[in-house]
mmCIF file of C-alpha atoms and ligand atoms in Angstrom:
data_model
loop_
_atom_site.group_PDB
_atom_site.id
_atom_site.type_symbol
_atom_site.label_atom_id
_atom_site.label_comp_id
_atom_site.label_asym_id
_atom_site.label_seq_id
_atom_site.Cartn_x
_atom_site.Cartn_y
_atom_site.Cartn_z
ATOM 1 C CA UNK A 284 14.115 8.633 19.170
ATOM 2 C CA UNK A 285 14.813 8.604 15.309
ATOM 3 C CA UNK A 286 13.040 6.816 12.596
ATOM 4 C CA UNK A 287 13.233 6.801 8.735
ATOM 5 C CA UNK A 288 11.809 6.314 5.299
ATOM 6 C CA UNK A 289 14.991 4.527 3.110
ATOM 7 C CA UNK A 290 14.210 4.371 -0.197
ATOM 8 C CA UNK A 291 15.649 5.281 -3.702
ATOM 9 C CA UNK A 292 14.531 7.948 -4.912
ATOM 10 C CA UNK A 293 13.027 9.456 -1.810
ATOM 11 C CA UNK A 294 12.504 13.026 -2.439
ATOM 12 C CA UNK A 295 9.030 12.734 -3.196
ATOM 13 C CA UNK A 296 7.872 10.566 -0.265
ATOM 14 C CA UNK A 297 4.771 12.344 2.350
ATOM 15 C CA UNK A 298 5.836 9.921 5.118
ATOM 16 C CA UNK A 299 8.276 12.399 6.607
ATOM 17 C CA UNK A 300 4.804 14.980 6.600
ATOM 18 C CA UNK A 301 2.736 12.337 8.081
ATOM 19 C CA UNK A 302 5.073 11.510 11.307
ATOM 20 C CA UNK A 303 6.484 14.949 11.503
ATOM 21 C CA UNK A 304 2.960 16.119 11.529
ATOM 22 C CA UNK A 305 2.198 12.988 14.075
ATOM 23 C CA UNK A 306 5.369 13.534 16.188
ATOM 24 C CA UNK A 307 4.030 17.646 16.719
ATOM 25 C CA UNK A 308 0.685 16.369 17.584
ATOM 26 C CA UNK A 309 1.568 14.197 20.720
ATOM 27 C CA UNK A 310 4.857 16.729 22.006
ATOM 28 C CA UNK A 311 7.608 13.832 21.408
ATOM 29 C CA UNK A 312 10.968 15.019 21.529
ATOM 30 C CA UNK A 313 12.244 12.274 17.925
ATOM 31 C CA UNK A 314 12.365 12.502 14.216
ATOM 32 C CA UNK A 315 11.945 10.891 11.147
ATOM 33 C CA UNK A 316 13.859 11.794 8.127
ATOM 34 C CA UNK A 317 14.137 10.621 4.691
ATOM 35 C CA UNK A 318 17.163 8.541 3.472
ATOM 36 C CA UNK A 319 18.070 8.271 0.016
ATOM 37 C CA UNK A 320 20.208 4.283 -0.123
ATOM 38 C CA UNK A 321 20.986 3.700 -3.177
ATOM 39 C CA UNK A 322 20.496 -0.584 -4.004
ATOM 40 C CA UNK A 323 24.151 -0.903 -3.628
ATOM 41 C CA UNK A 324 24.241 0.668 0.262
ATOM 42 C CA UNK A 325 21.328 -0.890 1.278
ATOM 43 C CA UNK A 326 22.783 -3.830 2.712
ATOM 44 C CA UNK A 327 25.102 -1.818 4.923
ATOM 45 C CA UNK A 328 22.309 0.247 6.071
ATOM 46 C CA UNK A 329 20.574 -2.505 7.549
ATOM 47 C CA UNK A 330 24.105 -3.875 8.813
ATOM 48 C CA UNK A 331 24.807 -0.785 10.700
ATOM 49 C CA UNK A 332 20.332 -0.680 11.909
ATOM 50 C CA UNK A 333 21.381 -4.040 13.239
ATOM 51 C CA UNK A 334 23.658 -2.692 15.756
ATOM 52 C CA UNK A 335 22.796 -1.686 19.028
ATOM 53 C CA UNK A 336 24.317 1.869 19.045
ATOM 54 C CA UNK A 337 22.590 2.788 16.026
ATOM 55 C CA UNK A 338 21.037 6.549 15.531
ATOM 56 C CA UNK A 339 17.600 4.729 14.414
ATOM 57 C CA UNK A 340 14.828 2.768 16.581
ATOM 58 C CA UNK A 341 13.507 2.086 12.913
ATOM 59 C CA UNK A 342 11.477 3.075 9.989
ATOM 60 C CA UNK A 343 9.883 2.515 6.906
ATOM 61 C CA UNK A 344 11.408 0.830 3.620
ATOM 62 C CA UNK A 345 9.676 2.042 0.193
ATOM 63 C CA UNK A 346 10.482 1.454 -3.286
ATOM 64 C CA UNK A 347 12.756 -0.003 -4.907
ATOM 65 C CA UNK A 348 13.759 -2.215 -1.185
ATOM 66 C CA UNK A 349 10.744 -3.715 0.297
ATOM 67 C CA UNK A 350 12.215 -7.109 -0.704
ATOM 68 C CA UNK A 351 15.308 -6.890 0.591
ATOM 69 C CA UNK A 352 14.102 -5.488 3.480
ATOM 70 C CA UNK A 353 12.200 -8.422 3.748
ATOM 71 C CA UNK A 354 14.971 -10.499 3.573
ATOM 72 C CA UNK A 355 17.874 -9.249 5.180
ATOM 73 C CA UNK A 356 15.526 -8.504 8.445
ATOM 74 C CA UNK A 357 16.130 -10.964 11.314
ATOM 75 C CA UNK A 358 12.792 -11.358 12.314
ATOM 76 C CA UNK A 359 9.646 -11.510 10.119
ATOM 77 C CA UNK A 360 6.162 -11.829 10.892
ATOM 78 C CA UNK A 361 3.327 -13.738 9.047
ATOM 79 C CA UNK A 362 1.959 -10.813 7.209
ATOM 80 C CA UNK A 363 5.134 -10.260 5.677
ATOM 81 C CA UNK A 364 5.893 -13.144 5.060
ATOM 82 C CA UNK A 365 2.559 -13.496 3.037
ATOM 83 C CA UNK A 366 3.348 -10.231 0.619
ATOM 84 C CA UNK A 367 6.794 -11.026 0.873
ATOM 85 C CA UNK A 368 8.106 -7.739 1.086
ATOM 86 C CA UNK A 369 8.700 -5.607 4.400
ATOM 87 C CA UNK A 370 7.862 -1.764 4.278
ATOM 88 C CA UNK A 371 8.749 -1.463 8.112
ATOM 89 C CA UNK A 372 11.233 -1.879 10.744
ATOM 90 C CA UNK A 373 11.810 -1.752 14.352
ATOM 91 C CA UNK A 374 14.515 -3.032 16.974
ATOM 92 C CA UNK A 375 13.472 -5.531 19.884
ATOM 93 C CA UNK A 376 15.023 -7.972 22.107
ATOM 94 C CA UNK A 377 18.288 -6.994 20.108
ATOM 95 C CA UNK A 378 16.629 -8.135 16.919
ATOM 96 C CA UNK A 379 15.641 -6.393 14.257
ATOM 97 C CA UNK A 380 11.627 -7.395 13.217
ATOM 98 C CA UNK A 381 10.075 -6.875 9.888
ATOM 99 C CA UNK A 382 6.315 -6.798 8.797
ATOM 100 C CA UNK A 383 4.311 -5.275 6.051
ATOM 101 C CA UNK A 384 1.584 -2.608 6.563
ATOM 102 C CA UNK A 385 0.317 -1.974 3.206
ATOM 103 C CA UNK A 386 -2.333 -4.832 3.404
ATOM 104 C CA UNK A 387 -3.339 -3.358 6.819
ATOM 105 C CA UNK A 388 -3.041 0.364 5.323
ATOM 106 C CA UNK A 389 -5.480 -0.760 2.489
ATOM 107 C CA UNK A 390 -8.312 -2.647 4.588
ATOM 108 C CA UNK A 391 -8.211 0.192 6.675
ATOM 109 C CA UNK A 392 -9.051 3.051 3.932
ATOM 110 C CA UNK A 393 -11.990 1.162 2.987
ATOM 111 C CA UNK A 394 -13.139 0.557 6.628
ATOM 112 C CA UNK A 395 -13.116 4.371 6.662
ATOM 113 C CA UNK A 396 -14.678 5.431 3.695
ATOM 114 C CA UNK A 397 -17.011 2.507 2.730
ATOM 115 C CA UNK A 398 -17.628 0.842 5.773
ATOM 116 C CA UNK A 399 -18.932 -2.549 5.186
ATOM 117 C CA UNK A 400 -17.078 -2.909 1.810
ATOM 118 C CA UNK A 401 -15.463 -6.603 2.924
ATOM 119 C CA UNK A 402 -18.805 -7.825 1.993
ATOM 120 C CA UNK A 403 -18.528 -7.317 -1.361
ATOM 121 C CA UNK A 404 -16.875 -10.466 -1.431
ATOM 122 C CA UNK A 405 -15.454 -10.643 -4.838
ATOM 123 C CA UNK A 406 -12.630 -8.510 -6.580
ATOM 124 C CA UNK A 407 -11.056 -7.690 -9.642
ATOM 125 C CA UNK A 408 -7.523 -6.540 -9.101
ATOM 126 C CA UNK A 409 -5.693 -4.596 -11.604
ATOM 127 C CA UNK A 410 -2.066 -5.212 -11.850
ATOM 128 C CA UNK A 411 0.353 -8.119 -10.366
ATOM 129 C CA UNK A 412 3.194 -6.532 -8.656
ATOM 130 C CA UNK A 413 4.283 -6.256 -5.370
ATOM 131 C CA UNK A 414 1.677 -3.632 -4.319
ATOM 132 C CA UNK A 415 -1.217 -6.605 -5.901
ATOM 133 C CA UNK A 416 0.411 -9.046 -2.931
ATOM 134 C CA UNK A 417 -0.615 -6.286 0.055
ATOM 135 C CA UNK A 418 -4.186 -5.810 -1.907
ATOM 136 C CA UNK A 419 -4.776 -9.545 -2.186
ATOM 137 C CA UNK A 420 -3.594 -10.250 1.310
ATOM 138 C CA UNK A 421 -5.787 -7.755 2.340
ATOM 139 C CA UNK A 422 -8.553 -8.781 0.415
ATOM 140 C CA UNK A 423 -8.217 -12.406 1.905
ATOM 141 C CA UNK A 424 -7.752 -11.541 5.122
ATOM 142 C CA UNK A 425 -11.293 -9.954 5.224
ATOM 143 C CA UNK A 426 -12.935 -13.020 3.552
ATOM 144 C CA UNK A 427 -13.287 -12.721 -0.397
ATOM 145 C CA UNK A 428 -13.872 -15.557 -1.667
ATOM 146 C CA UNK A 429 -13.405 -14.595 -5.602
ATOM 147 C CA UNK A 430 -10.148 -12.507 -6.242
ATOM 148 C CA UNK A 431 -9.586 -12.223 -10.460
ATOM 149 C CA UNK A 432 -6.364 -10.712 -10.985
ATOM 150 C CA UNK A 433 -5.424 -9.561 -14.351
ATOM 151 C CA UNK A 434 -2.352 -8.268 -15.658
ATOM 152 C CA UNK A 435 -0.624 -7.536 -19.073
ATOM 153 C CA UNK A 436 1.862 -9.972 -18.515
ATOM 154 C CA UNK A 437 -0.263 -13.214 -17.552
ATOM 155 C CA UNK A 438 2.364 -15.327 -15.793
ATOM 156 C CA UNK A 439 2.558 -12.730 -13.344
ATOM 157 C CA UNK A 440 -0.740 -12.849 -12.699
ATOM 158 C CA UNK A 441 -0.296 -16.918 -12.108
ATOM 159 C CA UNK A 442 2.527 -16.694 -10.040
ATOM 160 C CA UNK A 443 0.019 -14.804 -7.443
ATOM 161 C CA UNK A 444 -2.479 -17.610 -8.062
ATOM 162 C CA UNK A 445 -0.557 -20.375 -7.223
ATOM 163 C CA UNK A 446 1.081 -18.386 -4.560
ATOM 164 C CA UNK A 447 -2.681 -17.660 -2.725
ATOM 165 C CA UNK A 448 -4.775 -20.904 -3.592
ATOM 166 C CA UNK A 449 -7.857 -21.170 -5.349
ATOM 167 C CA UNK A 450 -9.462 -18.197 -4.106
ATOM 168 C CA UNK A 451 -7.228 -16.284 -6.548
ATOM 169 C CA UNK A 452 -7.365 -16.947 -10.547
ATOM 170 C CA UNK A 453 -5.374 -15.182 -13.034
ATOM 171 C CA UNK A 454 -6.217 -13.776 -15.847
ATOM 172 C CA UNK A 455 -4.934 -11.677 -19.108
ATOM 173 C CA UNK A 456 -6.331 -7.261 -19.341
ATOM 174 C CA UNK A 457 -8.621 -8.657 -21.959
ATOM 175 C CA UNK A 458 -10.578 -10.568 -20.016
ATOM 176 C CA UNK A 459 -11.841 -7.414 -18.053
ATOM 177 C CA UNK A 460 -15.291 -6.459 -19.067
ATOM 178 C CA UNK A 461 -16.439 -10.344 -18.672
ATOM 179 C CA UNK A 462 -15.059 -10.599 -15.437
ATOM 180 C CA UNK A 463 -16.674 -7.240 -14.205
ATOM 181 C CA UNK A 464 -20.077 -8.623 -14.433
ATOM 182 C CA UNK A 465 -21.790 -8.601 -10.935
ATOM 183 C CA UNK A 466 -18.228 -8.033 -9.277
ATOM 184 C CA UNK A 467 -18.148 -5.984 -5.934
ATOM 185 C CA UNK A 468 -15.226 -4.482 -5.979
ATOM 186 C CA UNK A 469 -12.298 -2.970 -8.190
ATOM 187 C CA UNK A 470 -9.085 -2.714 -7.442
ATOM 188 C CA UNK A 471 -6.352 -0.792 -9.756
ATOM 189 C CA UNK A 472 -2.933 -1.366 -8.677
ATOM 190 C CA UNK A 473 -0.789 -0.847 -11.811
ATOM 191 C CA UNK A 474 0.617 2.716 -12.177
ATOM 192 C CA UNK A 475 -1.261 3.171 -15.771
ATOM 193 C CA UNK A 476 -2.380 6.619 -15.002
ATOM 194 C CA UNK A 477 0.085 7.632 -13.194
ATOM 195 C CA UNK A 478 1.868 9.820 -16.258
ATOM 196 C CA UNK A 479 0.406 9.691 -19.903
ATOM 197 C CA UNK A 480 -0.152 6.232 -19.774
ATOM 198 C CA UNK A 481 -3.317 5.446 -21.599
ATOM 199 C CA UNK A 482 -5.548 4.072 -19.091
ATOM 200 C CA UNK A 483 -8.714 1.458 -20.962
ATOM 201 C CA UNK A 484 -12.179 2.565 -21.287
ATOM 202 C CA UNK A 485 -13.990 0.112 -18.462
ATOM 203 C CA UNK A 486 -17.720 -0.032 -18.172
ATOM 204 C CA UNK A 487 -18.015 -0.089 -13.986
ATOM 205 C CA UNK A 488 -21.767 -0.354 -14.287
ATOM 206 C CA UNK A 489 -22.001 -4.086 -15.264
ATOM 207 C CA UNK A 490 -20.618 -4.515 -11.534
ATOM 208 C CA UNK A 491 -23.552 -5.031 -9.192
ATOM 209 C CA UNK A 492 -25.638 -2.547 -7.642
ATOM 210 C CA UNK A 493 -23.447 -1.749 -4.350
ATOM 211 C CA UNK A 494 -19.779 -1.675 -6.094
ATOM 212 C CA UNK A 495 -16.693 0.205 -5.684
ATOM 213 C CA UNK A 496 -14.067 1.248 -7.168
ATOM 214 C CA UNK A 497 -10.518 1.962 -5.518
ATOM 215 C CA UNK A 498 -7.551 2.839 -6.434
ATOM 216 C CA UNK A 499 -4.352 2.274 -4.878
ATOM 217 C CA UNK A 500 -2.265 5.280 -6.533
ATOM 218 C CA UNK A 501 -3.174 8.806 -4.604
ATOM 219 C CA UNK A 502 -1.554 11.249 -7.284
ATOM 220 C CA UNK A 503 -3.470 12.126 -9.083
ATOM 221 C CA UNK A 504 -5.759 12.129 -6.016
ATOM 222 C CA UNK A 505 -8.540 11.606 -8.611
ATOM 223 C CA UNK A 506 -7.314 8.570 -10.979
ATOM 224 C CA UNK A 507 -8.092 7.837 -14.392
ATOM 225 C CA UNK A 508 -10.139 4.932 -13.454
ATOM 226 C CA UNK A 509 -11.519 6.868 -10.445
ATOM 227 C CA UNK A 510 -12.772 9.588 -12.901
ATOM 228 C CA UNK A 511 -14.637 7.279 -15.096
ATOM 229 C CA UNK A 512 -15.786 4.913 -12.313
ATOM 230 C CA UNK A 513 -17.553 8.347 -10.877
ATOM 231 C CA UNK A 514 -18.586 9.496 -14.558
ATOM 232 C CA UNK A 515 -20.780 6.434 -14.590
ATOM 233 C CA UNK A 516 -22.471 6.366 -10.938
ATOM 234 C CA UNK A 517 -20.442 4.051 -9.072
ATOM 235 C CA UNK A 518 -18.832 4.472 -5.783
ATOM 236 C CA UNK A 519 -15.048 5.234 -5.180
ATOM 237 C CA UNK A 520 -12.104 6.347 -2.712
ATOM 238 C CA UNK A 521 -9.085 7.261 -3.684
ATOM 239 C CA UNK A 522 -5.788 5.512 -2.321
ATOM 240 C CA UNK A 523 -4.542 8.340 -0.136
ATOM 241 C CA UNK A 524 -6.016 6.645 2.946
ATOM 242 C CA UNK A 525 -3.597 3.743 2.504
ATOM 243 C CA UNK A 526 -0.502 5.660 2.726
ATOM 244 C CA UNK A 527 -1.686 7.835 5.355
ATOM 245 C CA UNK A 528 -2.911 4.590 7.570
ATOM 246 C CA UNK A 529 -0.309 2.076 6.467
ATOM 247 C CA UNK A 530 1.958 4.639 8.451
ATOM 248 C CA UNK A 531 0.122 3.714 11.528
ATOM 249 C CA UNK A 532 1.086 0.529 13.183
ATOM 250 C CA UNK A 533 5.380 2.656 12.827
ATOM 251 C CA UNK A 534 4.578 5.126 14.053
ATOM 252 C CA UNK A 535 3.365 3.104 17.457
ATOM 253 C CA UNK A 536 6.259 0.791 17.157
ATOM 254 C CA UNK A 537 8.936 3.487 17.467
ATOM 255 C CA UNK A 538 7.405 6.103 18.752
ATOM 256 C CA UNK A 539 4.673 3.814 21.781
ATOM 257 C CA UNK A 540 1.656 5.910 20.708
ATOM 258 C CA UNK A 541 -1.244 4.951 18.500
ATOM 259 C CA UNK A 542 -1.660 7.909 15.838
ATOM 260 C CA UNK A 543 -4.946 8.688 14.223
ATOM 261 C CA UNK A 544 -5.621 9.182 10.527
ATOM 262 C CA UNK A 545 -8.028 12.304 10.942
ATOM 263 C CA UNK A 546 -9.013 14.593 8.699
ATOM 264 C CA UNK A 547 -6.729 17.671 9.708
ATOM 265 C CA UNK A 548 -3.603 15.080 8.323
ATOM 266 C CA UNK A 549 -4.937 14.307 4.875
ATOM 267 C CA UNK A 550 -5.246 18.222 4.502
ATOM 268 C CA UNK A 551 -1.908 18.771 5.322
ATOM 269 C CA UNK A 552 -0.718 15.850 3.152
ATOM 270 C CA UNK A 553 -3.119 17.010 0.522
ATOM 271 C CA UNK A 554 -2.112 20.838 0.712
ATOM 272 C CA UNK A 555 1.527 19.235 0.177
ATOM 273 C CA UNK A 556 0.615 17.889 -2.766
ATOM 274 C CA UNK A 557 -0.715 21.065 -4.298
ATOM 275 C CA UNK A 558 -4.423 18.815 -4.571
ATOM 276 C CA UNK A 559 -6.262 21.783 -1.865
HETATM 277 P P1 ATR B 888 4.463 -2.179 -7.696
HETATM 278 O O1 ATR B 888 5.417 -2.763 -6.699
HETATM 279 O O2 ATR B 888 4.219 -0.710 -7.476
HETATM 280 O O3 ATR B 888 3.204 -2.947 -7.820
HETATM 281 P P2 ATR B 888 5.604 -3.389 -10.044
HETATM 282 O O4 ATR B 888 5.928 -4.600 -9.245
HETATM 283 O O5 ATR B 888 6.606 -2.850 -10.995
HETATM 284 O O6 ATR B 888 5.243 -2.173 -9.094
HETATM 285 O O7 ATR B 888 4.223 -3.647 -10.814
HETATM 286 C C1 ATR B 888 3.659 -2.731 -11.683
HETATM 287 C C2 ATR B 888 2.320 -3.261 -12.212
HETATM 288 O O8 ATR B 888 1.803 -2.324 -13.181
HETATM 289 C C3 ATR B 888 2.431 -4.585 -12.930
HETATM 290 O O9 ATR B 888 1.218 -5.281 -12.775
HETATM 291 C C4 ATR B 888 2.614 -4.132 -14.392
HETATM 292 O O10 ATR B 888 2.288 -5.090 -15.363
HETATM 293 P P3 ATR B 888 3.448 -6.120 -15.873
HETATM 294 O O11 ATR B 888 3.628 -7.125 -14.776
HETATM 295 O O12 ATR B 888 2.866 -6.737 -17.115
HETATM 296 O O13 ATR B 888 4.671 -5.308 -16.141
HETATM 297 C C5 ATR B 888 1.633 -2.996 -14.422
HETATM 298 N N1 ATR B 888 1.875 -2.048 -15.527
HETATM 299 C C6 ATR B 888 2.816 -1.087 -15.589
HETATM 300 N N2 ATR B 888 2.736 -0.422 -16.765
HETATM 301 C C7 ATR B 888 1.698 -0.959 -17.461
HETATM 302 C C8 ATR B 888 1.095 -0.725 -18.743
HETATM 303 N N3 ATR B 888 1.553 0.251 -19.535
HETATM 304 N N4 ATR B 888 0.040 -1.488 -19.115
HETATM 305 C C9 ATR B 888 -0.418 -2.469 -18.301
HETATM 306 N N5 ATR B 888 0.099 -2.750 -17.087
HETATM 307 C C10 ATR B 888 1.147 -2.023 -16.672
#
C-alpha cells in the first residue's frame, strides 16, 4: 500500500516523517512519499488516482491544492464541504472520497494540551484564509458561541461571516485590543511571523482569567504571538499538534490502523526541524 503528500512545493513537508515514522511503528509493509504537482498536473494526477490500477490507495493534498482537491474529488463529506477545501484522499467503492482533517487536527491539539479549552466559548481568530475555515469549523463544532474574526483585508473576513451565520462577525486588525476584552481564546492563523513579518504588540491579559493563546503555524515552534502571549502570563500551545494529529484519521484510511500522536513522534518531528 502507497500513499502521498501532493503539493507544490513539497520539499519541506514532515508528513512523509510522521507516516514513515507511523508505518515503522505498526510493521506495515507501504509507503508514503512526497509528490511535487505542479497546478498545471494536478488535474491529471487525480485523473490517473481515479483509476483503479493506480500505484496510490491515497494521501494527503497541501498547499497550494486543497481546493481543487476539493473539487475534482468524487465524493465529499460534510466537513469538507464546510471548509471547502480537501487535505485528504482515499479510494472506496471505486470512488474516490474527500474530507478535511485540519478542523479535526486542531480540536484535537487543544484536547491534548488544554483539556477543557472548548469551554472557553468565545474566540478571536487571526487571519481569514483557508486555514481560518478549518479553525472556525472547529471552533463551531465544539460549541463557541462568539467567533470575531479579523483580518487586514475586511471583506475576507465577511465572506467567512456570511458563510458561518451569526455566530461569526468580522472585523478589521484594528479592532483587536477591544475585542480581546474577556475573550477565551486566541487564535493566530495568518503567517505574520512566519519570516520578518512584523507581528503587532497585543496585550493577552485583558482576556479573562483562564485564556489561551494558540497558534496554528509550528515553525517557529515558539511564535511571535506565542512569545508575547507567555511574556505576559497567559497560557499557550503551539500548532505542532495539529499537523501531527490532522495526519491521523489518513493514516487509518489507507493504512486500517488508528495511529497515536505520542510524545516519541513530536521528538522525531521536532529533532527534524532542528527545534531539539
Ligand atoms: P492559508 O490558506 O494558509 O490560510 P491564505 O489563504 O493565503 O493562507 O491566508 C493568509 C492569511 O494571512 C490571510 O488572512 C492574510 O490576510 P489577507 O486576507 O488580508 O491577505 C493574512 N496575512 C498574510 N500576510 C499578512 C500581513 N503582512 N499582515 C496581515 N495579515 C496577513
Amino acid at each position: 500500500m502507497h500513499a502521498f503528500v501532493a503539493g507544490h512545493p513539497i520539499n519541506h513537508s514532515k508528513s512523509p516523517l510522521i507516516h514513515g515514522t507511523w508505518l515503522k511503528r505498526h510493521g506495515i509493509d507501504g509507503s508514503y512519499r512526497a509528490v511535487d504537482v505542479a497546478p498545471e498536473d494536478f488535474a491529471a494526477f487525480i485523473e490517473r488516482l481515479k483509476e483503479p490500477s493506480a500505484e496510490f490507495v491515497g494521501g494527503n493534498i497541501t498547499i497550494p491544492h486543497k481546493e481543487r482537491a476539493f473539487a475534482l474529488a468524487d465524493d465529499v463529506d460534510e466537513t469538507a464541504d464546510y471548509i471547502g477545501a480537501a487535505n485528504t484522499l482515499w479510494r472506496e467503492d471505486g470512488r474516490l472520497k474527500a474530507t478535511n482533517t485540519d478542523a479535526y487536527g486542531f480540536a484535537a491539539n487543544l484536547d491534548e494540551k488544554s483539556a477543557g479549552w472548548h469551554k472557553l466559548e468565545t474566540a478571536v481568530v487571526y487571519g481569514a484564509g483557508g486555514a481560518s475555515r478549518a479553525v472556525i469549523v472547529a471552533l463551531v463544532e465544539r460549541g463557541f458561541r462568539n467567533i470575531h474574526v479579523l483580518n487586514r483585508t475586511v471583506e475576507r473576513a465577511k465572506g467567512l461571516a456570511d458563510r458561518f451565520g451569526a455566530t461569526v462577525q468580522a472585523h478589521p486588525l484594528e479592532a483587536l485590543d477591544e475585542l480581546l476584552q474577556d475573550v477565551g481564546l486566541f487564535v493566530n492563523t495568518t503567517s505574520l511571523g512566519l519570516e520578518d513579518d512584523a507581528v503587532p504588540e497585543i496585550d493577552f491579559t485583558r482576556m479573562r482569567p483562564s485564556a489561551l493563546v494558540t497558534d496554528i503555524v509550528y515553525v517557529p515552534l515558539k511564535t511571535a504571538f506565542l512569545q508575547q502571549a507567555e511574556a505576559q502570563g497567559v497560557a499557550t500551545a503551539d500548532g505542532l499538534g495539529m499537523l501531527l494529529h490532522q495526519a491521523v484519521p489518513g493514516f487509518e484510511k489507507w493504512f486500517g490502523v488508528r495511529p497515536v500522536v505520542d510524545r516519541e513522534l513530536r521528538e522525531i518531528v521536532e529533532a527534524a526541524m532542528g527545534v531539539r
